[in-house]
mmCIF file of C-alpha atoms in Angstrom:
data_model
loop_
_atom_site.group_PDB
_atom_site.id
_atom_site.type_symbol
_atom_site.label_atom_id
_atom_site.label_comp_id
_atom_site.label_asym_id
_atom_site.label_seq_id
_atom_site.Cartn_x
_atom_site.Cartn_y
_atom_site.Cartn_z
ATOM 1 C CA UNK A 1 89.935 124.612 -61.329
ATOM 2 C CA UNK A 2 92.401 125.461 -63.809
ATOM 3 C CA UNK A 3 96.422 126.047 -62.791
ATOM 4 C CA UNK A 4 98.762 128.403 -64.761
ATOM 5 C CA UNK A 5 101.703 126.698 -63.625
ATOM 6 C CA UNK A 6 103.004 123.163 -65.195
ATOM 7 C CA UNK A 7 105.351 120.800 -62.990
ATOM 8 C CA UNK A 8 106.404 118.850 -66.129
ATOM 9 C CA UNK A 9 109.727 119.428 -67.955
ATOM 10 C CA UNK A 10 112.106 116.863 -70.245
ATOM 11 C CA UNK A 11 112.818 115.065 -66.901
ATOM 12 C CA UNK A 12 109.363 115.623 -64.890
ATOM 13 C CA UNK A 13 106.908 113.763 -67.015
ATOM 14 C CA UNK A 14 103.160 112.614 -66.023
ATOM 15 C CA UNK A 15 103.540 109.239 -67.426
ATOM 16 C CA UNK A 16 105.668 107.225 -64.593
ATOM 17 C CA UNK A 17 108.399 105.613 -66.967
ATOM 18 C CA UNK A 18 108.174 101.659 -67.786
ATOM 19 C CA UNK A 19 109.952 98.779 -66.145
ATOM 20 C CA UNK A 20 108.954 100.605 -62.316
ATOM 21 C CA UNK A 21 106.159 98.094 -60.330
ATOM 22 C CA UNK A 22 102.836 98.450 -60.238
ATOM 23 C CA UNK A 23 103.305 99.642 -56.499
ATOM 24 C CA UNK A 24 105.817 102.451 -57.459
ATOM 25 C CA UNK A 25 103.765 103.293 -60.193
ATOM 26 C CA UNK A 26 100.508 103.771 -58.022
ATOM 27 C CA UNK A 27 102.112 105.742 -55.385
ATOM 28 C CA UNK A 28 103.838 108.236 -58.181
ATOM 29 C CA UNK A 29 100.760 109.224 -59.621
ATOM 30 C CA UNK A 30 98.621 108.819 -56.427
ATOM 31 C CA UNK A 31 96.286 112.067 -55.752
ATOM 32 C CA UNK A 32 95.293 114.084 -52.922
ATOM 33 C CA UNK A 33 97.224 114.249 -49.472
ATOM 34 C CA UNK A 34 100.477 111.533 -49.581
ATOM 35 C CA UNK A 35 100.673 111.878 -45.631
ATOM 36 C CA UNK A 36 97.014 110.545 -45.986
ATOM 37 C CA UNK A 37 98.282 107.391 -47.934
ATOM 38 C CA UNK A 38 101.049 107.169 -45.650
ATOM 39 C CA UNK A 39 98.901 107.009 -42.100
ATOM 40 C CA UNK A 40 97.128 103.894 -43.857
ATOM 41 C CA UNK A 41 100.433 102.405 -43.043
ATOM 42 C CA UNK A 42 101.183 103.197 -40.110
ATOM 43 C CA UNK A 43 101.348 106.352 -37.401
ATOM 44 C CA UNK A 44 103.633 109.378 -39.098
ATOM 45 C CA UNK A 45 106.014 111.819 -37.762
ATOM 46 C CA UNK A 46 107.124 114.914 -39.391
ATOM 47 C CA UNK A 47 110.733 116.175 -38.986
ATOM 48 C CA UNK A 48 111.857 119.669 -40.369
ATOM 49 C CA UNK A 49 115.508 119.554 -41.298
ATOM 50 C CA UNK A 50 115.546 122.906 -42.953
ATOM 51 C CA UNK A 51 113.189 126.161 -43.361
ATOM 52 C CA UNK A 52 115.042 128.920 -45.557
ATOM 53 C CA UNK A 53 115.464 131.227 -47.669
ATOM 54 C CA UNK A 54 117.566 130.367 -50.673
ATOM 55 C CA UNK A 55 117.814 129.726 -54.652
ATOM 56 C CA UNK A 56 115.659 127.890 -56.570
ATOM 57 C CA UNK A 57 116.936 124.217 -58.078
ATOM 58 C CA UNK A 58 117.970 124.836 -61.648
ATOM 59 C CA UNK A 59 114.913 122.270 -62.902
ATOM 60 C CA UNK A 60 112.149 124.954 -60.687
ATOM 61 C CA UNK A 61 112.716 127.960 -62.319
ATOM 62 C CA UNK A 62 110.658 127.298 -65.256
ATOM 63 C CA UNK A 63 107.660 125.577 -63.138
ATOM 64 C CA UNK A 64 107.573 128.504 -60.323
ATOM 65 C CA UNK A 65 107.472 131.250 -63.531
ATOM 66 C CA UNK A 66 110.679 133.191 -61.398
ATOM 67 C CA UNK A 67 114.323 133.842 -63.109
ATOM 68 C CA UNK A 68 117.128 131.360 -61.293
ATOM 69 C CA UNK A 69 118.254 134.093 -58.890
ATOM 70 C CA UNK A 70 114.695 134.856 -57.250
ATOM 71 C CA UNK A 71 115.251 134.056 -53.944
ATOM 72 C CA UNK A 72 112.795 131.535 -52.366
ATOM 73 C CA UNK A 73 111.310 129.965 -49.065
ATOM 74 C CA UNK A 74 112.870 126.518 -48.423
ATOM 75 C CA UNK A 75 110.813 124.072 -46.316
ATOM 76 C CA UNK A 76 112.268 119.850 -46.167
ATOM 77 C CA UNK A 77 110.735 117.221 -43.962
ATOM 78 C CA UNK A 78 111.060 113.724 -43.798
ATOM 79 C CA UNK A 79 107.886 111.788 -43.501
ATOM 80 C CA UNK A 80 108.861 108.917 -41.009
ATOM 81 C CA UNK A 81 105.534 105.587 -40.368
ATOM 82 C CA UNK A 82 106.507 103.644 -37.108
ATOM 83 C CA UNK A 83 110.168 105.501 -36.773
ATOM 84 C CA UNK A 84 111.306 104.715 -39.944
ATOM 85 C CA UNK A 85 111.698 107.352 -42.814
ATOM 86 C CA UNK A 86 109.639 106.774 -46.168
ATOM 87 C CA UNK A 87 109.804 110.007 -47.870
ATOM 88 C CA UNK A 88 111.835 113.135 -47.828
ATOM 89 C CA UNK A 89 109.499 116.330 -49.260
ATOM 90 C CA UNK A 90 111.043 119.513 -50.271
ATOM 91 C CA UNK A 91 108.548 122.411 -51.212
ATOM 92 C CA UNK A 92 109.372 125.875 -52.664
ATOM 93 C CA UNK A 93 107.543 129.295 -53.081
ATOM 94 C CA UNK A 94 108.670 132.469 -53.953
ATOM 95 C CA UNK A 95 110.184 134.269 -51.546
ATOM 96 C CA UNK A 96 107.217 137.156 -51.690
ATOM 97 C CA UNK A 97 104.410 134.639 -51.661
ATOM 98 C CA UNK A 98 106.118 133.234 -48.518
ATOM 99 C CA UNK A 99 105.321 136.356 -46.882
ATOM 100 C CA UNK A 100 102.310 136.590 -48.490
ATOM 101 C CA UNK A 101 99.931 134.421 -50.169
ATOM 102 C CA UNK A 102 101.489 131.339 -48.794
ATOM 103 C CA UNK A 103 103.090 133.133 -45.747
ATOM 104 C CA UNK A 104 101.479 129.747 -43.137
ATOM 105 C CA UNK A 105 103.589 127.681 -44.888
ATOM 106 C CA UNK A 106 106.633 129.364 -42.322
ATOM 107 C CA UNK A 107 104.213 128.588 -39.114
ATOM 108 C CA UNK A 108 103.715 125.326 -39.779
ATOM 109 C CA UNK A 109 106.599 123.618 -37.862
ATOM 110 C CA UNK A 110 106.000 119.751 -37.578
ATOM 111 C CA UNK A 111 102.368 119.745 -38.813
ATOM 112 C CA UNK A 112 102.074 118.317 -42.307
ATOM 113 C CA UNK A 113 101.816 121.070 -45.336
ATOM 114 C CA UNK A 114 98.858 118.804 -46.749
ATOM 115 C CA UNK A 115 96.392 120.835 -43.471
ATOM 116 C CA UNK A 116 97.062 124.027 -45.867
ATOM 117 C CA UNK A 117 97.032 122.362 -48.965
ATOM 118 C CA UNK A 118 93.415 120.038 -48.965
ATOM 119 C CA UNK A 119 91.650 122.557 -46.591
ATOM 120 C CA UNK A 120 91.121 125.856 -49.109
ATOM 121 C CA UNK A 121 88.942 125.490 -52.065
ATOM 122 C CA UNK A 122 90.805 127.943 -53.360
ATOM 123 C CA UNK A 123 94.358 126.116 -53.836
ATOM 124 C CA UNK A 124 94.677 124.315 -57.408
ATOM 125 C CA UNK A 125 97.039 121.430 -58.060
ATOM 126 C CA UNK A 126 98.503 120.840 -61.915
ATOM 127 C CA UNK A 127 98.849 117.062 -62.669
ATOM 128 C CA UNK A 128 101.734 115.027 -60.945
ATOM 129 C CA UNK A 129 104.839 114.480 -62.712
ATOM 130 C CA UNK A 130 107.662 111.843 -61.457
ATOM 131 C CA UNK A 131 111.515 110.891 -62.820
ATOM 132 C CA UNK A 132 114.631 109.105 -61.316
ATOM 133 C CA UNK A 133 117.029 111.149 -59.523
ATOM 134 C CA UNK A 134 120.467 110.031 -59.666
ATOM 135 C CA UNK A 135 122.873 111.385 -57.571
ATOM 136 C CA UNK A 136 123.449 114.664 -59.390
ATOM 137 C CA UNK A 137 120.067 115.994 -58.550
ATOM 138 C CA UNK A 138 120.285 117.785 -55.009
ATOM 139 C CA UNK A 139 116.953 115.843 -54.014
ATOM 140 C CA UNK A 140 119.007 112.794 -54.097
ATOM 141 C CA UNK A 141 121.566 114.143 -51.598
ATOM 142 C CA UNK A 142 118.597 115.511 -49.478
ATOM 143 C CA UNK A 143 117.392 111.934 -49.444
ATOM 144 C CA UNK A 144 120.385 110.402 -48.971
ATOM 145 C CA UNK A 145 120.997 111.832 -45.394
ATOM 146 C CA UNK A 146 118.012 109.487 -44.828
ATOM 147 C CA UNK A 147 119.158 106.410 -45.866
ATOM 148 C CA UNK A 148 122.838 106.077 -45.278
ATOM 149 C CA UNK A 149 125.294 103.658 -46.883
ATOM 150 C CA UNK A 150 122.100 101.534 -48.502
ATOM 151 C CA UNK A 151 121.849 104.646 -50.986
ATOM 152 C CA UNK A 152 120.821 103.192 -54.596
ATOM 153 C CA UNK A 153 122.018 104.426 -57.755
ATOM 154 C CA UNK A 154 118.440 105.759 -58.532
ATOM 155 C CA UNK A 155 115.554 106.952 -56.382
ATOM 156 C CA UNK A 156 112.033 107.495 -57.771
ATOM 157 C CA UNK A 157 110.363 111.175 -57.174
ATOM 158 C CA UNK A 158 107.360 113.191 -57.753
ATOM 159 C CA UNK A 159 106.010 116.124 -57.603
ATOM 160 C CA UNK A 160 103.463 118.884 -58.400
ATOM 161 C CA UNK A 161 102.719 122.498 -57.816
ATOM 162 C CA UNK A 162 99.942 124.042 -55.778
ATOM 163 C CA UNK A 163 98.111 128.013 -56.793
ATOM 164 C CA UNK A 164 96.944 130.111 -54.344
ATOM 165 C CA UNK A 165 95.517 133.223 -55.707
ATOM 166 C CA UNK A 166 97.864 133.135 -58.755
ATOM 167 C CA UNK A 167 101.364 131.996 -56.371
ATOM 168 C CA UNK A 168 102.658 128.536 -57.052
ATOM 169 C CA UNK A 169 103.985 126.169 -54.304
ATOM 170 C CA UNK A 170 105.702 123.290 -55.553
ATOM 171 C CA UNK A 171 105.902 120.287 -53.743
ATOM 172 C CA UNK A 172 108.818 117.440 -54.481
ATOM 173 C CA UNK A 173 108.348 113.741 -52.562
ATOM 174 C CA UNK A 174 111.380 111.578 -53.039
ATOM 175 C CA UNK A 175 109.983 107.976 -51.962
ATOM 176 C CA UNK A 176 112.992 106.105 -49.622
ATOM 177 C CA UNK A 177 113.900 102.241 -50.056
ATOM 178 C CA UNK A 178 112.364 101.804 -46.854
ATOM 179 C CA UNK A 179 108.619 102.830 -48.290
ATOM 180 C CA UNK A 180 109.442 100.234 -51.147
ATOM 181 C CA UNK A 181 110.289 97.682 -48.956
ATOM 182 C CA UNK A 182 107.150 97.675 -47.045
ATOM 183 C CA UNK A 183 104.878 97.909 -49.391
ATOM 184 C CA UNK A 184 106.606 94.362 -50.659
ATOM 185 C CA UNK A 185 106.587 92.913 -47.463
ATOM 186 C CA UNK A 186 102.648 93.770 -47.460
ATOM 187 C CA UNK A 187 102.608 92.290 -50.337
ATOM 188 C CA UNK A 188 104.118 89.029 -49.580
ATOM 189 C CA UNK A 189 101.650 88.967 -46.610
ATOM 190 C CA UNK A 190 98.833 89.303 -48.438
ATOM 191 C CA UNK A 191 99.796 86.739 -51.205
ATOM 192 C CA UNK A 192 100.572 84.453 -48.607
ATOM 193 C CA UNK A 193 97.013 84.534 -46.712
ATOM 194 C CA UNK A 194 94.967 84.459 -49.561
ATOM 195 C CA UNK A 195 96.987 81.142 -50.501
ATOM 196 C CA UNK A 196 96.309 79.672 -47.085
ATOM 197 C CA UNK A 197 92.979 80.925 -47.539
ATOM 198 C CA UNK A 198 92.297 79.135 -50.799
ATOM 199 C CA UNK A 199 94.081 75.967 -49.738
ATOM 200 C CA UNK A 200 91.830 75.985 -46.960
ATOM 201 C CA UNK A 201 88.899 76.132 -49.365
ATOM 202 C CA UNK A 202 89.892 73.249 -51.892
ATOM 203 C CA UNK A 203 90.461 70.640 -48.929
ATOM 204 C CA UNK A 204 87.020 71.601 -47.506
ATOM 205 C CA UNK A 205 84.362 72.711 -50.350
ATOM 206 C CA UNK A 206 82.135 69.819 -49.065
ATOM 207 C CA UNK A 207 82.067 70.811 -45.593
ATOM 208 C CA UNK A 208 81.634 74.234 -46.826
ATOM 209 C CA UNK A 209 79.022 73.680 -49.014
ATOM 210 C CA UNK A 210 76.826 71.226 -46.747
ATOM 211 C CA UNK A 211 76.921 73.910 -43.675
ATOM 212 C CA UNK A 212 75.849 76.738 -45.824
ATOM 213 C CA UNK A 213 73.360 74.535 -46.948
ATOM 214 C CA UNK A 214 71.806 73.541 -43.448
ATOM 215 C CA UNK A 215 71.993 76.982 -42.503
ATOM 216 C CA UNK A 216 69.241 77.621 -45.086
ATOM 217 C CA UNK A 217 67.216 75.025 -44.403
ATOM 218 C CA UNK A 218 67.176 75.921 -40.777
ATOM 219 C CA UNK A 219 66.973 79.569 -41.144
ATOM 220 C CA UNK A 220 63.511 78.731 -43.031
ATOM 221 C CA UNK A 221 62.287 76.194 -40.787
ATOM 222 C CA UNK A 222 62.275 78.133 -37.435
ATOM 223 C CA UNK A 223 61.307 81.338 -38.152
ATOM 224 C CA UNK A 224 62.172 84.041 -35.668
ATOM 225 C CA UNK A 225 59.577 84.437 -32.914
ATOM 226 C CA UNK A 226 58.215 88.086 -33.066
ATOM 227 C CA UNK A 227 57.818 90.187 -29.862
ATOM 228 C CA UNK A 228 54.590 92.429 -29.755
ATOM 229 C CA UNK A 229 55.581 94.827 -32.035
ATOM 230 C CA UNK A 230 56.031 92.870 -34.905
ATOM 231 C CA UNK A 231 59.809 93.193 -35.007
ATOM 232 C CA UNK A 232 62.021 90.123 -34.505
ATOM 233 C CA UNK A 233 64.657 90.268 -31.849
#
C-alpha cells in the first residue's frame, strides 16, 4: 500500500549510518511491531508520561504535511522488559486526526499503540528512517529522564509514520543504553555456549561418532514390533 507521507529528512535517513553494530543496526531498521521484538526479551510494561496537546518538533512539520504552529496530539511512553526501561516512544498526529481518524490513539492508556497500528489493513507505514540525537534534539531530553546521570553524548533513534485514511501518525523510538547493553550481554552468552559447545565436540568426536554409529546399526537390527494395526508403537 502506498504512503503519501515520507519520515526521511537531512537528519532522518533509511540507511542506519556506518561505524553503529550489527545489533543497533538490526533493531533500527527492524519492521513490524518493536513491542513485539521487545517481549522476545523479556515481559514489557508501558508507562505514559505525557498525553497532550501541543506543537509539533521543528524536524515533524515537513513529515506530518502541517505548518509549525498546527497544534498536535502528544502521546510518550517508555517501553520498560523486566523493570528496566529500553525505549522511550513519542508519537504525533494532528490535532484533528486525533479527534478523528486516529481519535483511539487518546483511549489507549497503558496498552501499546502497535494493537491500533498492526490490526487495520487499512493503516500504511513509509520506510523507517534512524539518526543520532545529541542533546539538542528534545527526544534526547525525553530520553534522558530515563536514564539519569549515565546519559551518553549520542543516542540512536528511529522512526516512521503510519496513514490512516490519508492522516499520518508518526512514531519516534529512541533505543536506551540499557536495550544496548542486553542485547551484548546476550551476546556474550551465546558466544560463550557455543564455545563450550564446540570444545565439547573436539575432545569427544570419537565417542560421538561411534554412538551415532551403533544407534544405526541397532535401529536396523531390531525392528519395531507392530501391534495389529500395522502401526508401530
Amino acid at each position: 500500500m502506498s504512503i503519501r507521507f515520507d519520515a526521511a529528512d537531512a537528519h532522518w535517513r533509511v540507511a542506519p549510518l556506518p561505524g553503529l553494530s550489527a545489533a543497533q543496526k538490526d533493531w533500527l531498521t527492524r519492521g513490524g511491531s518493536l513491542t513485539a521484538h521487545l517481549r522476545a526479551l523479556g515481559p514489557v510494561a508501558v508507562r505514559v508520561t505525557r498525553e497532550c496537546v501541543a506543537l509539533p518538533w521543528a524536524d515533524e512539520c515537513a513529515a506530518l504535511g502541517i505548518t509549525p504552529r498546527a497544534p498536535v496530539w502528544v502521546r510518550e511512553v517508555v517501553l520498560s522488559v523486566n523493570g528496566v526501561p529500553f525505549v522511550a516512544a513519542h508519537s504525533v498526529t494532528p490535532h484533528a486526526a486525533s479527534v478523528g481518524v486516529w481519535q483511539a490513539t487518546r483511549r489507549l492508556r497503558t496498552r501499546p499503540l502497535a494493537e491500533l497500528l498492526y490490526s487495520d489493513s487499512s493503516v500504511a507505514r513509509s520506510a523507517l528512517v534512524s539518526r543520532k540525537v545529541t542533546a539538542r534534539h528534545p527526544l534526547y531530553r525525553l530520553a534522558a529522564c530515563e536514564i539519569g546521570d549515565v546519559s551518553p553524548q549520542v543516542l540512536l533513534a528511529r522512526r516512521s509514520v503510519f496513514e490512516r485514511h490519508r492522516a499520518p501518525l508518526m512514531v519516534t523510538e529512541c533505543m536506551l543504553p540499557a536495550l544496548w547493553a542486553h542485547l551484548a550481554v546476550s551476546s556474550e552468552l551465546r558466544s560463550s555456549h557455543e564455545g563450550v559447545a564446540s570444545l565439547a565436540h573436539a575432545a569427544h568426536p570419537r565417542m560421538r561418532e561411534h554412538g551415532r554409529s551403533l544407534e544405526h546399526t541397532a535401529s536396523r537390527a531390531h525392528s519395531a514390533p507392530r501391534s495389529s494395526d500395522g502401526r508401530g508403537r
